[in-house]
Coordinates of C-alpha atoms and ligand atoms in Angstrom, one line a residue:
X31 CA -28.3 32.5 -8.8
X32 CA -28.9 32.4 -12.5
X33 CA -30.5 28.5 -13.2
X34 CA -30.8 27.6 -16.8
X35 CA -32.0 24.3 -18.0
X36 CA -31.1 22.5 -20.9
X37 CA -32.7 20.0 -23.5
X38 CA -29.4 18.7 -25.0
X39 CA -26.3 18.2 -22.7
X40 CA -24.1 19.5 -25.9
X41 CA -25.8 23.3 -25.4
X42 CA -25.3 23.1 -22.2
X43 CA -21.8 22.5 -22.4
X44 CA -21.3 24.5 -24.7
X45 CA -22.9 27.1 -22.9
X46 CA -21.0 26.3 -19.5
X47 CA -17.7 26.2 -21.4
X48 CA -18.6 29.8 -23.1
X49 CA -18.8 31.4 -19.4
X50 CA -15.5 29.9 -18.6
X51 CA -14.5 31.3 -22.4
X52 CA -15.7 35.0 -21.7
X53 CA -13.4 35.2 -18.3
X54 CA -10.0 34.2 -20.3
X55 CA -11.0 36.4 -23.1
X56 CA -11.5 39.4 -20.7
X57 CA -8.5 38.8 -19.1
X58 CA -5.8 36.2 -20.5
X59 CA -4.3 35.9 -17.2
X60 CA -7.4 34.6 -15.3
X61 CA -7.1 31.9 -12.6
X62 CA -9.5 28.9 -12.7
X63 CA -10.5 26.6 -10.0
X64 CA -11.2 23.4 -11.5
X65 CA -12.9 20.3 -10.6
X66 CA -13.1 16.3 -12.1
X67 CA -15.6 13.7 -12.7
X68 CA -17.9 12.8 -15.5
X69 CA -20.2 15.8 -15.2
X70 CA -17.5 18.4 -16.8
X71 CA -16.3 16.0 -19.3
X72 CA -18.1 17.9 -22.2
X73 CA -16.9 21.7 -20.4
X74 CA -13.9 20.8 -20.9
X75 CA -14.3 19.3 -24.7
X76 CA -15.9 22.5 -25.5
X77 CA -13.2 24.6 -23.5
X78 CA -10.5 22.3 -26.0
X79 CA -12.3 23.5 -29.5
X80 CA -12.4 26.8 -28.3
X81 CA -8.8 26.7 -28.0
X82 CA -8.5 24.3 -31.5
X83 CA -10.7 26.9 -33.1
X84 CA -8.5 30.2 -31.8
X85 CA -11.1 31.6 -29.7
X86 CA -9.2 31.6 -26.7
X87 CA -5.3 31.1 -25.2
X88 CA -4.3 29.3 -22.0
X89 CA -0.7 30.2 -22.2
X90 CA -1.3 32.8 -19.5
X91 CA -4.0 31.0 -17.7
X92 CA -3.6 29.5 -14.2
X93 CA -5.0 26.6 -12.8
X94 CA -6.5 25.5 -9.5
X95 CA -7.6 22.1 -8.8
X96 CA -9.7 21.9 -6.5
X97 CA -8.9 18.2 -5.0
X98 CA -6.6 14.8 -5.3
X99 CA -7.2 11.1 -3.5
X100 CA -4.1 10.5 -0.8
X101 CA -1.8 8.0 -2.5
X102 CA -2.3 8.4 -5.8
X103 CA 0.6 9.8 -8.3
X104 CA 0.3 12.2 -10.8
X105 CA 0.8 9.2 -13.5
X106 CA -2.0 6.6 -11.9
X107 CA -4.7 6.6 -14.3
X108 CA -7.5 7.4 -11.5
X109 CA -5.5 10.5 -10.2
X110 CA -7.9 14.0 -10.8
X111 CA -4.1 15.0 -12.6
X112 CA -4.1 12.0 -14.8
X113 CA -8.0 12.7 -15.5
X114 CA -7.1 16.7 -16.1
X115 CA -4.1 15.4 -18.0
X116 CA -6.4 14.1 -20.3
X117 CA -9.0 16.3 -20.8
X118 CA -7.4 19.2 -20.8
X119 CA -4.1 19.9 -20.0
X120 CA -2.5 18.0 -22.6
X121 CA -5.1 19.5 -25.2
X122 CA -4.5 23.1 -24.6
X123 CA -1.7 25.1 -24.4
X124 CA -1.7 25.2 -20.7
X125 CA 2.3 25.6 -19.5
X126 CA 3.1 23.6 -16.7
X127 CA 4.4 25.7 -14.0
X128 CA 0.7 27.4 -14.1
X129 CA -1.1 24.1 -13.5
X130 CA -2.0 23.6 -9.6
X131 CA -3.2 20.5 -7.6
X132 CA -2.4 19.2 -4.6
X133 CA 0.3 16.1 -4.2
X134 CA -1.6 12.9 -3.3
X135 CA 1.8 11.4 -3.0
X136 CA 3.2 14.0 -0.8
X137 CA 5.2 12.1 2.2
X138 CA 3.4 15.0 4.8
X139 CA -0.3 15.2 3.4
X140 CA -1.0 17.9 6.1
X141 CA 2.0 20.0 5.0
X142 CA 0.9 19.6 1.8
X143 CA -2.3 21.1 2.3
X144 CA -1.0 24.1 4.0
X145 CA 1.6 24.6 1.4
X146 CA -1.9 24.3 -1.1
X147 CA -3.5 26.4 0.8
X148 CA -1.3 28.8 0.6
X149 CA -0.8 29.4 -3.0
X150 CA -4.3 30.1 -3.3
X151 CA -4.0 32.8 -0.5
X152 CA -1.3 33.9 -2.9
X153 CA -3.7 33.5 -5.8
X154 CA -6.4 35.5 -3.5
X155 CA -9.2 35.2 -5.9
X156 CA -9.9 32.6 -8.5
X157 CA -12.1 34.3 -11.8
X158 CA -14.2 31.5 -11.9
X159 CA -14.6 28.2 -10.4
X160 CA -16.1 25.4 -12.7
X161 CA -17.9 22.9 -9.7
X162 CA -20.5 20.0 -9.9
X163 CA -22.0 18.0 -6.7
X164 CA -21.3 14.4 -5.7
X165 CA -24.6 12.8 -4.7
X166 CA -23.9 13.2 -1.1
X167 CA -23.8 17.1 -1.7
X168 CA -20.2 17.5 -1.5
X169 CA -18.9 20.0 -3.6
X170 CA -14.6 19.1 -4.1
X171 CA -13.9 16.7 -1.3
X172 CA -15.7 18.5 1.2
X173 CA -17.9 15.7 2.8
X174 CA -20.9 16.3 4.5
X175 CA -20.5 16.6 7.9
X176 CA -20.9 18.8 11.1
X177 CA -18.0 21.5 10.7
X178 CA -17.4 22.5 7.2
X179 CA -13.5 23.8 6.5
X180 CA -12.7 27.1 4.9
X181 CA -9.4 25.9 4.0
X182 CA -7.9 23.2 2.4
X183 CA -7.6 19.9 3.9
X184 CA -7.1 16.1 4.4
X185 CA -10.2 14.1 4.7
X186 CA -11.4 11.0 5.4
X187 CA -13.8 10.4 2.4
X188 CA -17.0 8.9 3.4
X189 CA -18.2 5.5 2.9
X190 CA -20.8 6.2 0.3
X191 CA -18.3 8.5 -1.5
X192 CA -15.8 5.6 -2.2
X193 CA -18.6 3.1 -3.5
X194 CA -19.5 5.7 -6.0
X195 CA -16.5 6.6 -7.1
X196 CA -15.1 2.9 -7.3
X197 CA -16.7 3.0 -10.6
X198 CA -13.7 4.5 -11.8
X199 CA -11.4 1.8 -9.9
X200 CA -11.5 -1.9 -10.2
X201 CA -12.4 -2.5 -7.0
X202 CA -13.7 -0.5 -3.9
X203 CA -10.6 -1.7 -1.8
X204 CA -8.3 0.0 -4.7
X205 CA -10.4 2.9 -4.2
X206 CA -8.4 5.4 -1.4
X207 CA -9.8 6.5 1.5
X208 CA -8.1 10.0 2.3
X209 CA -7.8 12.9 -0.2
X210 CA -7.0 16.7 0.0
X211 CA -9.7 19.2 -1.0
X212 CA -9.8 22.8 -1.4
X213 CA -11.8 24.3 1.3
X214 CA -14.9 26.3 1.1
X215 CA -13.5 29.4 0.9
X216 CA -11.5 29.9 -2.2
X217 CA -14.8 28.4 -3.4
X218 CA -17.0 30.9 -2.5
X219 CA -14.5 33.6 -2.6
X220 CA -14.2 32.5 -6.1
X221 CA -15.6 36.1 -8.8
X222 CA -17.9 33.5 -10.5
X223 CA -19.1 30.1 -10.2
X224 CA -19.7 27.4 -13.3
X225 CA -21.8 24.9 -11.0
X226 CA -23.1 21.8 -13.8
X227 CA -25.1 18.9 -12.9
X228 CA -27.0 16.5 -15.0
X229 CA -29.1 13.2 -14.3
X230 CA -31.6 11.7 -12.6
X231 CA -29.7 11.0 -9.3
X232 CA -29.1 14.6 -9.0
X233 CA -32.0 15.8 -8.6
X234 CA -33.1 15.2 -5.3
X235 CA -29.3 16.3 -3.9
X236 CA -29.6 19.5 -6.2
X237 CA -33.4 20.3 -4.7
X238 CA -32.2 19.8 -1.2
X239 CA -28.4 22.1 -2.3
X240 CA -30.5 25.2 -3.8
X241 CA -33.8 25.0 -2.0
X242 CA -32.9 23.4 1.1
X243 CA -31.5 25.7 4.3
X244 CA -28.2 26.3 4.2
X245 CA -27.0 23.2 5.9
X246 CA -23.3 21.3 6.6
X247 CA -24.8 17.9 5.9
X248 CA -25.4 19.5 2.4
X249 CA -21.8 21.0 1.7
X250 CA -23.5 22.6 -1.7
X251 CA -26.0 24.1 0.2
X252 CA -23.6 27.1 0.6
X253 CA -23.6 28.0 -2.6
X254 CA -26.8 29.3 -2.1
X255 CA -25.0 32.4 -0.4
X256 CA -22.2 33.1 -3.5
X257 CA -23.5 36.3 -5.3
X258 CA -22.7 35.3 -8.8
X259 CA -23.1 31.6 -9.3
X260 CA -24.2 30.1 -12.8
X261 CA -25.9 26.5 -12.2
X262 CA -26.4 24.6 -16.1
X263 CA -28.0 21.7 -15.8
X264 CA -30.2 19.5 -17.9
X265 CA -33.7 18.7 -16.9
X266 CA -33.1 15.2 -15.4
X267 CA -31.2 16.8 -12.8
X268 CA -33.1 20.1 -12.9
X269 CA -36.7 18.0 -12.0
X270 CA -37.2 19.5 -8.5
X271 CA -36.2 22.7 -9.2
X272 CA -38.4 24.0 -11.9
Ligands
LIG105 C1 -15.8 13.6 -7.2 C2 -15.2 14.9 -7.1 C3 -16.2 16.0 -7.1 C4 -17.3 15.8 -8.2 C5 -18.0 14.4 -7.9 C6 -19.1 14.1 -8.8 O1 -16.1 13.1 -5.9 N1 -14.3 15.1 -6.0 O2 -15.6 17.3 -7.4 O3 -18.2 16.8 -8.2 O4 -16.9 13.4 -8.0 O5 -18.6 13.4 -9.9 P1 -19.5 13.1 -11.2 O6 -19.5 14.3 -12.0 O7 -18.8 12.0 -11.9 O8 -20.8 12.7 -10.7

């Protein structure tokens, strides 16, 4: 695991962003695994100037998402596409057909996850894989929990899950209690990992995910075992682990 630690969250997106920048620029087809929430906000700013600036080309990039809420549509503004949408794909020049993520409005959520799951077998290895960790140690959607999936899936999302992400909803109630997630394995199968955290409520989750046993109550704990994983975070989140 290679840990840096950064004073000032713009180097350390910057320097997040440049990893994911290097893999496009050594091969323009390269397949990304993706994930949403505040924490890669800035990645994916930087990622943007990088294209504004003509440092790198999406056209032939694919895209990977790693997870959607059930019952949310592509156009609701708390769908993971409508968050991508917006910090990305409509900023790059991403083409459509290349841009993955699983249907939260599909009528057969379990079908949809095999049919998911099954372009990424197609895919077989993603170049790199941009993750962060939700303060229960999930990593995606997977929740913490006695059997960990390989593949992806539908879940229940767990209680403590939905109150933090209602921030993002107007209400808990509004907020939905299913969702499809990549599994663990194109995860770890993934060539590289671009894992960011940053904040004081990290920490503890982080300290228990890198130097904690490899445990399925900690979902991120896994990542422990991936041989070339890249964890950027800033030292609020980093407190335990320095
Ligand atoms: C969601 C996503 C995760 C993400 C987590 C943390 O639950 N499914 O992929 O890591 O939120 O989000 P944030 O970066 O906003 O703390």
């Amino acid at each position: 695991m290679k840990l840096t630690v950064f004073k000032n969250e713009e180097e350390l997106d910057l320097a997040a962003a440049s990893s994911v920048v290097e893999v496009i620029k050594a091969n323009p087809e390269a397949t990304l695994g993706l994930a949403t929430g505040q924490t890669p906000v800035g990645l994916y700013q930087k990622l943007v100037q990088a294209y504004q600036n003509g440092q790198v080309l999406f056209k032939q990039v694919t895209t990977y998402n790693i997870d959607e809420y059930a019952g949310l549509a592509k156009d609701h503004p708390q769908s993971f596409y409508y968050f991508m949408k917006t910090h990305l794909f409509s900023k790059v020049d991403l083409t459509e057909e290349n841009i993955h993520i699983p249907d939260g409005v599909a009528p057969d959520l379990e079908a949809e996850a095999e049919c998911y799951e099954s372009l990424l077998q197609k895919a077989r290895q993603l170049d790199v894989q941009i993750l962060s960790i939700g303060l229960n140690g999930h990593i995606g959607f997977n929740e913490p929990g006695h059997t960990l999936h390989a593949e992806t899936h539908v879940l229940t999302l767990t209680e403590d899950t939905r109150e933090v992400n209602s921030q993002a909803f107007s209400s808990l109630a509004d907020v939905p209690k299913k969702a499809i997630t990549m599994g663990l394995g194109s995860m770890m199968k993934a060539k590289k990992i671009v894992f960011i955290a940053k904040g004081d409520a990290k920490a503890a989750i982080l300290k228990q995910a890198f130097k904690g046993p490899i445990d399925p109550l900690v979902p991120a704990s896994l990542l422990q075992l991936h041989p070339n994983i890249e964890v950027y975070l800033d030292e609020k989140a980093a407190k335990y682990l320095m």
